[in-house]
Amino acid sequence: MVHVTRIVIIGGGPGGYEAALVAAQLGAEVTVVDRDGLGGSAVLTDCVPSKTLIATAEVMTGFDSSHGELGITLACDSPERAISVDLGKVNRRVKRLAIAQSHDITQSVTRAGVTVLRGRGRLGTGGQAADGSREVLVDAVDGTTQSLRADAVLISTGAHPRELPDAAPDGERILTWTQVYDLDELPRELIVVGSGVTGAEFAGAYQALGSKVTLVSSRDRVLPGEDPDAAEVLEDVFRRRGMNVMGRTRAEGAKRVGDRVEVTLGDGTVITGTHCLMAVGSIPNTADMGLEEAGVKLNDWGQIKVDRVSRTSAPGVYAAGDCTGVFMLASVAAMQGRIAMYHALGDAVQPLNLKTVSSNVFTDPEIATVGYTAADVSCGKMDAVEVKLPLRGNPRAKMQGIRDGFVKLFCRPGTGIVVGGVVVAPRASELIHSISLAVDNNLTVEQVASAFTVYPSLSGSTAEAARQLHIRKRAETDS
Ligand SMILES: Cc1cc2nc3c(=O)[nH]c(=O)nc-3n(C[C@H](O)[C@H](O)[C@H](O)COP(=O)(O)OP(=O)(O)OC[C@H]3O[C@@H](n4cnc5c(N)ncnc54)[C@H](O)[C@@H]3O)c2cc1C
């Protein structure tokens, strides 16, 4: 029997608002406490704004890289770029869209019967009461504090950009990814520090918009966490387009000197640009929330430890999203939040399965991934055979002038069950779905190969890779 009825959610990003919708649907009395606006950083500063900016960058790249080859000439004799971007206008669109989406989410959550409170939430010091409930305190901007009682609490407070001690952002020239949307003019020379997903996405986008970009990477290659073949393709494309990619180079500090920024590197070299974007990771929003006092255990990075149904170490307290550091994606945050509510409210619940998560790097080309990876195979975590098909052999790719990219599939050697895949292509985020379906449903390469694909289409390469794996798998099994 369901006995949990009062749910308080601290943080209204994807982890929080998706949980609120589920809890309301299951009949709970739900309150969401949020500091900055529903949708969270995902909608207001991170995911939605960056992808909106990248939408403009994509048009620029598509035009720049293929118009000549496709027979398009420009009625313009300027040797400079024939098309240019009004960054002020782009950024106003980015912010408008983000606010509209936050507004839409607030409306749908409110329509579902959820109470939304603006303020900073934290756990009360009293621990669990005799009836199992907990206190949540809400500090409003007017200085008042409200006390709420909850049968279950969800912490979904997200994370914020990490700053280097010697590179304090000033919001004008030295920037975090949340501050770039206040720029009115395109940075002429942009130094991006950090070559993880965020650094690579912004470096690629600003280069396409017209900035001269230097990407400072402390690792051997860009995107150290991604498929190595995919990262190699992207780094090659970046360099060909004129980006200065500095590998194995650590930035120690950044300072503003007049209208320029000086970035000091590990070996003492100083590089300069007009702007610097710091993309050096994020810090969970878990400080000063009464978590440890309430028995909620954190790891060394301050992230909340959770199990696969989003339970923390404190009874009745759940956590979801970036504050747990599990897999920092909006889709995973939302899934963790929903799972927490199914569990808290006694509904059927499937524990979180990270091996079916699909993710995408929104560069050009995009890099989409699902399931087990090349690293899992090489370290023996998964026994799988692989096939990689370059897109340059695909008829549709040839027609569209696409040269960079590939489809890679991994399957079990005996059964042929598809366990993972990587797509590097324009709109790989859309193409990965067929592989996601295969991984999620334990489909075999034979099943993937036997489904019709449109001719000509990029997805034809997925079916072709599956066909080749059928033969490779047979050869491996016979030997
Ligand atoms: C530049 C960038 C691009 C990204 N792009 C993508 C993408 O394309 N796809 C994808 O899946 N993921 C993307 N991500 C990751 C994604 O944004 C996060 O995984 C997602 O935001 C996590 O959601 P969340 O609910 O945990 O937290 P958030 O979205 O961070 O929301 C947390 C909310 O809690 C509020 N809050 C914090 N502390 C308190 C408190 N004490 N009391 C009340 N409220 C509080 C915050 O104000 C915020 O509103 C991107 C991240 C970055 C940095």
Coordinates of C-alpha atoms and ligand atoms in Angstrom, one line a residue:
M1 CA 0.0 0.0 0.0
V2 CA 1.3 3.5 -0.8
H3 CA 1.9 5.4 2.4
V4 CA 4.3 8.1 1.2
T5 CA 2.3 11.1 0.2
R6 CA 4.3 14.3 0.8
I7 CA 7.2 14.6 -1.6
V8 CA 9.6 17.6 -1.5
I9 CA 12.1 18.0 -4.4
I10 CA 15.0 20.4 -4.0
G11 CA 16.2 21.5 -7.5
G12 CA 13.9 21.8 -10.5
G13 CA 16.2 20.7 -13.4
P14 CA 15.4 17.6 -15.4
G15 CA 16.1 15.4 -12.4
G16 CA 13.6 17.4 -10.3
Y17 CA 10.8 18.4 -12.6
E18 CA 10.5 15.0 -14.3
A19 CA 10.3 13.4 -10.8
A20 CA 7.7 15.9 -9.8
L21 CA 5.5 15.0 -12.8
V22 CA 5.7 11.3 -12.0
A23 CA 5.0 11.8 -8.3
A24 CA 2.0 14.0 -9.1
Q25 CA 0.7 11.3 -11.5
L26 CA 1.0 8.7 -8.8
G27 CA -1.1 10.9 -6.5
A28 CA 1.5 12.4 -4.1
E29 CA 1.4 15.9 -2.7
V30 CA 4.5 17.4 -4.4
T31 CA 6.5 20.6 -3.8
V32 CA 9.5 21.6 -5.9
V33 CA 11.9 24.1 -4.4
D34 CA 14.1 25.8 -7.0
R35 CA 16.5 28.7 -6.7
D36 CA 16.8 29.8 -10.4
G37 CA 13.9 28.7 -12.4
L38 CA 12.4 25.4 -13.5
G39 CA 14.3 23.5 -16.2
G40 CA 17.4 24.1 -14.1
S41 CA 20.8 24.7 -15.6
A42 CA 19.9 22.2 -18.3
V43 CA 17.4 24.7 -19.7
L44 CA 18.7 28.0 -18.5
T45 CA 22.5 27.9 -18.9
D46 CA 23.8 24.5 -20.2
C47 CA 22.2 22.0 -22.5
V48 CA 19.4 24.1 -24.2
P49 CA 21.4 27.3 -24.7
S50 CA 24.5 25.5 -26.0
K51 CA 22.5 23.5 -28.5
T52 CA 20.7 26.6 -29.7
L53 CA 24.0 28.3 -30.3
I54 CA 25.2 25.2 -32.1
A55 CA 22.2 25.3 -34.3
T56 CA 23.5 28.5 -35.9
A57 CA 27.1 27.1 -36.0
E58 CA 25.8 24.0 -37.8
V59 CA 24.3 26.1 -40.6
M60 CA 27.6 28.0 -40.9
T61 CA 29.6 24.8 -41.1
G62 CA 27.3 23.1 -43.6
F63 CA 27.5 26.1 -45.8
D64 CA 31.3 26.7 -45.5
S65 CA 32.3 23.1 -46.0
S66 CA 30.3 22.0 -48.9
H67 CA 28.7 24.9 -50.9
G68 CA 31.6 24.9 -53.5
E69 CA 31.5 21.2 -54.0
L70 CA 27.7 21.1 -54.3
G71 CA 27.9 23.7 -57.1
I72 CA 26.7 26.8 -55.2
T73 CA 28.4 30.0 -56.0
L74 CA 28.2 33.2 -54.1
A75 CA 27.3 36.6 -55.6
C76 CA 30.1 38.2 -53.5
D77 CA 33.7 38.9 -54.4
S78 CA 34.9 39.5 -50.8
P79 CA 37.9 37.2 -50.1
E80 CA 36.7 37.2 -46.4
R81 CA 33.9 35.0 -45.2
A82 CA 30.9 35.5 -47.5
I83 CA 28.4 35.0 -44.6
S84 CA 28.8 36.2 -41.1
V85 CA 27.0 35.9 -37.7
D86 CA 25.5 38.6 -35.5
L87 CA 26.4 37.1 -32.2
G88 CA 24.3 39.6 -30.2
K89 CA 21.2 38.5 -32.2
V90 CA 22.1 34.8 -31.8
N91 CA 22.5 35.2 -28.0
R92 CA 19.2 37.0 -27.7
R93 CA 17.5 34.1 -29.4
V94 CA 19.3 31.6 -27.2
K95 CA 18.1 33.4 -24.0
R96 CA 14.6 33.9 -25.3
L97 CA 14.3 30.2 -26.1
A98 CA 15.7 29.1 -22.7
I99 CA 13.3 31.4 -20.8
A100 CA 10.3 30.2 -22.9
Q101 CA 11.2 26.6 -22.2
S102 CA 11.5 27.2 -18.5
H103 CA 8.1 28.9 -18.6
D104 CA 6.6 25.9 -20.5
I105 CA 8.0 23.5 -17.9
T106 CA 6.6 25.6 -15.0
Q107 CA 3.2 25.6 -16.6
S108 CA 3.1 21.8 -17.2
V109 CA 4.3 21.1 -13.7
T110 CA 1.8 23.5 -12.1
R111 CA -1.0 22.1 -14.2
A112 CA -0.1 18.7 -12.8
G113 CA -0.9 20.0 -9.4
V114 CA 2.7 20.5 -8.2
T115 CA 3.5 23.4 -5.8
V116 CA 6.6 25.4 -7.0
L117 CA 8.5 27.5 -4.4
R118 CA 11.3 29.9 -5.4
G119 CA 14.1 29.7 -2.9
R120 CA 17.1 27.7 -1.6
G121 CA 16.3 24.4 -0.1
R122 CA 18.2 22.4 2.5
L123 CA 17.5 19.6 4.9
G124 CA 16.5 20.5 8.5
T125 CA 18.8 19.4 11.3
G126 CA 16.3 17.3 13.2
G127 CA 16.8 14.1 11.1
Q128 CA 13.8 11.7 10.7
A129 CA 10.7 12.3 12.9
A130 CA 8.9 9.3 14.6
D131 CA 6.6 9.1 11.6
G132 CA 9.6 8.8 9.3
S133 CA 9.2 12.3 7.8
R134 CA 11.9 14.9 7.4
E135 CA 12.1 18.7 7.5
V136 CA 13.1 20.7 4.5
L137 CA 13.9 24.4 5.0
V138 CA 13.3 26.9 2.2
D139 CA 15.2 30.2 2.4
A140 CA 13.4 32.7 0.2
V141 CA 15.1 35.7 -1.4
D142 CA 13.2 38.1 1.0
G143 CA 15.2 36.5 3.9
T144 CA 12.3 34.5 5.3
T145 CA 12.6 30.7 5.9
Q146 CA 9.7 28.3 5.5
S147 CA 9.6 24.8 7.0
L148 CA 8.1 21.9 5.0
R149 CA 7.6 18.2 6.1
A150 CA 8.2 15.4 3.6
D151 CA 7.8 11.7 3.7
A152 CA 10.4 11.5 1.0
V153 CA 12.9 14.1 -0.2
L154 CA 14.6 14.2 -3.6
I155 CA 17.9 16.2 -3.9
S156 CA 18.4 17.2 -7.5
T157 CA 20.5 20.4 -7.2
G158 CA 22.8 19.9 -10.2
A159 CA 26.3 21.3 -10.5
H160 CA 28.1 24.5 -11.4
P161 CA 31.3 25.2 -13.5
R162 CA 34.6 24.5 -11.8
E163 CA 37.0 27.5 -11.7
L164 CA 40.8 27.4 -11.5
P165 CA 42.1 29.4 -8.6
D166 CA 44.4 31.5 -11.0
A167 CA 41.8 32.0 -13.7
A168 CA 38.9 33.7 -12.0
P169 CA 36.1 34.4 -14.6
D170 CA 35.3 38.1 -15.0
G171 CA 32.2 37.5 -17.2
E172 CA 33.6 39.7 -20.0
R173 CA 36.9 38.2 -21.3
I174 CA 37.4 35.2 -19.0
L175 CA 34.2 33.2 -19.1
T176 CA 32.5 30.1 -17.9
W177 CA 30.0 28.3 -20.2
T178 CA 27.1 30.0 -18.4
Q179 CA 28.5 33.5 -19.2
V180 CA 29.1 33.3 -23.0
Y181 CA 25.5 34.3 -23.8
D182 CA 26.1 37.8 -22.6
L183 CA 28.6 38.5 -25.4
D184 CA 27.4 40.9 -28.0
E185 CA 30.3 40.4 -30.4
L186 CA 32.0 37.3 -31.6
P187 CA 35.3 36.7 -29.8
R188 CA 38.0 37.3 -32.4
E189 CA 40.5 35.0 -30.8
L190 CA 39.1 32.5 -28.4
I191 CA 41.1 30.2 -26.2
V192 CA 39.1 27.3 -24.9
V193 CA 40.6 25.5 -21.9
G194 CA 39.5 21.9 -21.6
S195 CA 38.8 19.4 -24.3
G196 CA 36.1 17.3 -22.8
V197 CA 32.6 17.4 -24.3
T198 CA 31.8 21.0 -23.3
G199 CA 35.2 22.4 -24.4
A200 CA 35.0 20.5 -27.7
E201 CA 31.4 21.6 -28.4
F202 CA 32.1 25.3 -27.8
A203 CA 35.5 25.2 -29.6
G204 CA 33.8 23.7 -32.7
A205 CA 30.8 26.1 -32.5
Y206 CA 32.8 29.3 -32.2
Q207 CA 35.2 28.2 -34.9
A208 CA 32.2 27.7 -37.2
L209 CA 30.8 31.1 -36.2
G210 CA 34.0 32.8 -37.2
S211 CA 36.3 33.0 -34.2
K212 CA 40.0 31.9 -34.4
V213 CA 40.1 29.2 -31.8
T214 CA 42.9 27.6 -29.7
L215 CA 41.9 24.5 -27.8
V216 CA 44.0 23.7 -24.8
S217 CA 43.9 20.0 -23.9
S218 CA 45.7 18.5 -21.0
R219 CA 45.4 15.0 -22.5
D220 CA 46.9 13.3 -25.6
R221 CA 43.8 14.0 -27.6
V222 CA 40.5 15.8 -27.5
L223 CA 37.5 14.1 -25.9
P224 CA 39.5 11.7 -23.7
G225 CA 36.3 10.0 -22.5
E226 CA 35.0 9.1 -26.0
D227 CA 35.7 6.4 -28.6
P228 CA 39.4 7.0 -29.7
D229 CA 38.6 6.6 -33.4
A230 CA 35.8 9.2 -33.1
A231 CA 38.0 11.6 -31.2
E232 CA 40.7 11.2 -33.9
V233 CA 38.2 12.1 -36.7
L234 CA 37.1 15.2 -34.8
E235 CA 40.6 16.4 -33.9
D236 CA 41.6 15.9 -37.6
V237 CA 38.5 17.9 -38.7
F238 CA 39.2 20.7 -36.2
R239 CA 42.8 21.0 -37.4
R240 CA 41.9 21.0 -41.0
R241 CA 39.4 23.8 -40.4
G242 CA 42.3 25.9 -38.9
M243 CA 41.8 25.3 -35.1
N244 CA 45.0 25.3 -33.1
V245 CA 44.7 22.2 -31.0
M246 CA 47.3 22.1 -28.2
G247 CA 47.6 18.5 -26.8
R248 CA 49.2 17.5 -23.5
T249 CA 49.1 21.2 -22.4
R250 CA 47.8 22.2 -19.1
A251 CA 46.6 25.8 -18.5
E252 CA 47.8 27.0 -15.1
G253 CA 46.1 30.4 -15.0
A254 CA 44.4 33.2 -17.1
K255 CA 44.5 36.9 -16.5
R256 CA 43.1 39.9 -18.3
V257 CA 45.5 42.4 -19.7
G258 CA 43.6 45.4 -21.1
D259 CA 41.4 44.0 -23.9
R260 CA 43.3 40.8 -24.1
V261 CA 43.6 37.6 -22.0
E262 CA 46.9 35.9 -21.2
V263 CA 46.8 32.2 -20.5
T264 CA 49.8 30.7 -18.8
L265 CA 50.6 27.1 -19.7
G266 CA 52.3 24.4 -17.5
D267 CA 55.7 24.9 -19.2
G268 CA 55.5 28.7 -18.5
T269 CA 54.6 29.6 -22.1
V270 CA 52.0 32.4 -22.4
I271 CA 49.4 32.3 -25.1
T272 CA 47.1 35.3 -25.7
G273 CA 43.6 35.8 -27.2
T274 CA 40.7 38.3 -26.9
H275 CA 38.7 35.8 -24.8
C276 CA 39.1 32.7 -22.8
L277 CA 36.4 30.1 -22.1
M278 CA 37.1 27.8 -19.1
A279 CA 35.6 24.3 -19.5
V280 CA 37.4 22.4 -16.8
G281 CA 34.6 20.4 -15.3
S282 CA 31.9 21.0 -12.7
I283 CA 31.3 21.0 -9.0
P284 CA 28.1 19.4 -7.5
N285 CA 25.7 21.8 -5.7
T286 CA 25.8 19.9 -2.4
A287 CA 27.5 22.3 0.0
D288 CA 25.7 23.8 3.0
M289 CA 22.6 21.8 2.5
G290 CA 22.7 19.8 5.8
L291 CA 23.3 16.6 3.8
E292 CA 26.1 15.0 5.9
E293 CA 24.4 16.1 9.1
A294 CA 21.3 14.1 7.9
G295 CA 23.4 11.0 7.1
V296 CA 23.7 11.5 3.4
K297 CA 27.1 10.3 2.3
L298 CA 29.1 12.2 -0.3
N299 CA 32.2 10.9 -2.2
D300 CA 35.5 12.7 -2.4
W301 CA 34.3 15.1 -5.1
G302 CA 31.2 16.1 -3.0
Q303 CA 28.8 14.1 -5.1
I304 CA 25.9 12.3 -3.4
K305 CA 26.4 8.5 -3.3
V306 CA 23.3 6.7 -4.7
D307 CA 22.3 3.2 -5.6
R308 CA 20.5 2.2 -8.8
V309 CA 17.1 3.2 -7.5
S310 CA 18.4 6.7 -6.5
R311 CA 18.5 6.0 -2.7
T312 CA 21.1 7.8 -0.7
S313 CA 22.5 6.5 2.6
A314 CA 19.8 8.4 4.6
P315 CA 16.4 6.7 4.7
G316 CA 13.7 8.7 2.9
V317 CA 16.3 10.8 1.0
Y318 CA 16.8 10.2 -2.7
A319 CA 19.1 12.0 -5.1
A320 CA 19.2 12.4 -8.9
G321 CA 21.2 14.1 -11.6
D322 CA 24.5 15.9 -11.7
C323 CA 24.7 16.2 -7.9
T324 CA 25.2 12.4 -7.9
G325 CA 27.8 12.5 -10.8
V326 CA 26.5 9.2 -12.1
F327 CA 26.4 10.1 -15.8
M328 CA 26.1 13.8 -16.3
L329 CA 23.3 14.0 -18.9
A330 CA 19.8 15.5 -18.8
S331 CA 18.3 12.2 -19.9
V332 CA 20.0 10.3 -17.0
A333 CA 19.0 12.9 -14.5
A334 CA 15.4 12.6 -15.5
M335 CA 15.5 8.8 -15.4
Q336 CA 17.1 8.8 -11.9
G337 CA 14.4 11.3 -10.7
R338 CA 11.6 9.2 -12.1
I339 CA 13.1 6.0 -10.7
A340 CA 13.3 7.7 -7.2
M341 CA 9.7 8.5 -7.3
Y342 CA 8.5 5.0 -8.5
H343 CA 10.6 3.6 -5.6
A344 CA 9.4 6.1 -2.9
L345 CA 5.8 5.7 -3.9
G346 CA 5.8 1.9 -4.1
D347 CA 5.4 1.6 -7.9
A348 CA 7.1 -1.0 -10.0
V349 CA 10.7 0.1 -10.6
Q350 CA 13.5 -0.9 -13.0
P351 CA 16.9 0.0 -11.6
L352 CA 19.0 2.4 -13.6
N353 CA 20.9 0.6 -16.4
L354 CA 23.7 2.8 -17.7
K355 CA 24.7 0.3 -20.5
T356 CA 21.7 1.4 -22.6
V357 CA 22.2 5.2 -22.3
S358 CA 22.8 6.9 -25.6
S359 CA 24.7 10.2 -25.6
N360 CA 26.0 12.7 -28.2
V361 CA 28.7 15.2 -28.6
F362 CA 27.2 18.1 -30.6
T363 CA 30.3 18.9 -32.7
D364 CA 30.5 18.8 -36.5
P365 CA 30.5 15.9 -37.2
E366 CA 28.5 14.7 -34.2
I367 CA 29.6 11.7 -32.2
A368 CA 26.9 9.5 -30.8
T369 CA 27.5 6.5 -28.6
V370 CA 25.4 3.8 -26.9
G371 CA 26.2 0.7 -24.9
Y372 CA 29.6 -1.0 -24.4
T373 CA 32.6 0.9 -25.7
A374 CA 36.0 0.1 -27.3
A375 CA 37.6 0.6 -23.9
D376 CA 35.2 -2.0 -22.3
V377 CA 36.2 -4.5 -25.0
S378 CA 40.0 -3.8 -24.8
C379 CA 40.0 -4.1 -21.0
G380 CA 38.1 -7.4 -21.1
K381 CA 34.9 -6.0 -19.5
M382 CA 32.9 -7.2 -22.6
D383 CA 33.8 -9.9 -25.1
A384 CA 32.8 -8.4 -28.4
V385 CA 33.7 -8.2 -32.1
E386 CA 33.5 -4.9 -33.9
V387 CA 33.2 -3.5 -37.4
K388 CA 33.9 0.1 -38.4
L389 CA 32.5 1.3 -41.7
P390 CA 33.8 4.7 -42.9
L391 CA 31.0 6.9 -44.3
R392 CA 32.9 7.9 -47.4
G393 CA 31.8 4.6 -48.9
N394 CA 28.1 5.4 -48.3
P395 CA 26.2 6.6 -51.4
R396 CA 24.2 9.3 -49.6
A397 CA 27.3 10.6 -47.9
K398 CA 29.0 10.9 -51.3
M399 CA 26.0 12.8 -52.7
Q400 CA 26.0 15.2 -49.8
G401 CA 29.8 15.7 -49.8
I402 CA 30.3 14.0 -46.4
R403 CA 33.8 12.6 -46.0
D404 CA 34.4 12.4 -42.3
G405 CA 32.7 9.9 -40.0
F406 CA 31.9 6.2 -39.6
V407 CA 29.5 3.7 -38.1
K408 CA 30.9 1.2 -35.6
L409 CA 29.0 -1.7 -34.1
F410 CA 30.0 -4.1 -31.4
C411 CA 28.3 -7.6 -31.0
R412 CA 28.8 -10.7 -28.9
P413 CA 30.9 -13.2 -30.8
G414 CA 28.7 -16.2 -30.2
T415 CA 25.1 -14.9 -30.3
G416 CA 25.6 -11.8 -32.4
I417 CA 23.7 -9.7 -29.9
V418 CA 24.4 -6.0 -30.5
V419 CA 26.0 -4.6 -27.3
G420 CA 27.2 -1.1 -28.5
G421 CA 27.8 1.3 -31.3
V422 CA 29.3 4.6 -32.3
V423 CA 28.1 6.9 -35.1
V424 CA 30.3 9.8 -36.3
A425 CA 28.3 11.8 -38.8
P426 CA 26.2 14.9 -39.2
R427 CA 23.1 14.3 -37.1
A428 CA 24.6 11.2 -35.5
S429 CA 22.3 12.0 -32.6
E430 CA 19.4 10.9 -34.8
L431 CA 21.2 8.0 -36.4
I432 CA 22.1 6.3 -33.2
H433 CA 18.5 5.4 -32.3
S434 CA 18.4 2.2 -34.3
I435 CA 21.5 1.0 -32.5
S436 CA 20.0 2.1 -29.2
L437 CA 16.9 0.0 -29.9
A438 CA 19.1 -3.0 -30.8
V439 CA 21.1 -2.7 -27.6
D440 CA 18.0 -2.1 -25.4
N441 CA 16.2 -5.1 -26.8
N442 CA 19.2 -7.5 -27.2
L443 CA 18.7 -7.6 -31.0
T444 CA 21.2 -9.6 -33.1
V445 CA 23.2 -8.3 -36.0
E446 CA 21.1 -10.5 -38.2
Q447 CA 17.9 -8.7 -37.0
V448 CA 19.5 -5.3 -37.5
A449 CA 20.7 -6.3 -41.0
S450 CA 17.4 -7.7 -42.1
A451 CA 15.4 -4.5 -41.4
F452 CA 14.9 -2.4 -44.5
T453 CA 16.7 0.9 -44.7
V454 CA 15.9 3.7 -47.2
Y455 CA 18.2 3.9 -50.3
P456 CA 20.2 6.1 -50.3
S457 CA 20.6 6.8 -46.6
L458 CA 23.3 7.2 -44.0
S459 CA 21.5 4.6 -41.9
G460 CA 22.2 2.1 -44.7
S461 CA 25.7 2.0 -43.2
T462 CA 24.3 0.7 -39.9
A463 CA 22.6 -2.2 -41.7
E464 CA 25.8 -2.8 -43.8
A465 CA 28.0 -2.9 -40.6
A466 CA 25.5 -5.4 -39.1
R467 CA 25.8 -7.6 -42.3
Q468 CA 29.6 -7.5 -42.1
L469 CA 29.5 -8.4 -38.4
H470 CA 27.4 -11.4 -39.2
I471 CA 30.3 -12.7 -41.4
R472 CA 33.0 -11.6 -38.9
K473 CA 31.2 -13.2 -36.0
R474 CA 30.9 -16.5 -38.0
A475 CA 34.6 -16.4 -38.8
E476 CA 35.5 -15.7 -35.1
T477 CA 33.2 -18.6 -33.9
D478 CA 34.7 -21.0 -36.5
S479 CA 38.3 -20.3 -35.7
Ligands
LIG1 C1 27.5 23.2 -21.6 C2 26.7 22.0 -21.3 C3 26.0 21.4 -22.3 C4 25.2 20.2 -22.0 N1 24.5 19.6 -23.0 C5 23.8 18.5 -22.8 C6 23.1 17.8 -23.8 O1 23.2 18.2 -25.0 N2 22.4 16.7 -23.5 C7 22.4 16.2 -22.2 O2 21.7 15.2 -22.0 N3 23.0 16.8 -21.2 C8 23.8 18.0 -21.5 N4 24.4 18.6 -20.5 C9 24.3 18.0 -19.1 C10 23.0 18.5 -18.5 O3 22.9 19.9 -18.6 C11 23.0 18.0 -17.0 O4 23.2 16.7 -16.9 C12 21.6 18.3 -16.4 O5 21.4 19.7 -16.3 C13 21.5 17.7 -15.1 O6 20.2 18.0 -14.5 P1 19.9 18.1 -13.0 O7 18.5 18.1 -12.8 O8 20.8 17.2 -12.2 O9 20.5 19.6 -12.6 P2 20.3 21.0 -13.2 O10 19.8 21.1 -14.6 O11 21.7 21.6 -12.9 O12 19.3 21.7 -12.3 C14 19.5 21.9 -10.9 C15 18.6 23.0 -10.4 O13 18.7 23.0 -8.9 C16 18.7 24.4 -8.5 N5 19.4 24.4 -7.2 C17 20.7 24.2 -6.9 N6 20.8 24.2 -5.5 C18 19.6 24.4 -5.0 C19 19.1 24.5 -3.7 N7 19.9 24.4 -2.6 N8 17.8 24.8 -3.5 C20 17.0 24.9 -4.6 N9 17.4 24.8 -5.8 C21 18.7 24.6 -6.0 C22 19.5 25.1 -9.6 O14 19.3 26.4 -9.5 C23 18.9 24.4 -10.8 O15 17.8 25.1 -11.2 C24 25.2 19.7 -20.7 C25 26.0 20.3 -19.7 C26 26.7 21.4 -20.0 C27 27.5 22.1 -18.9

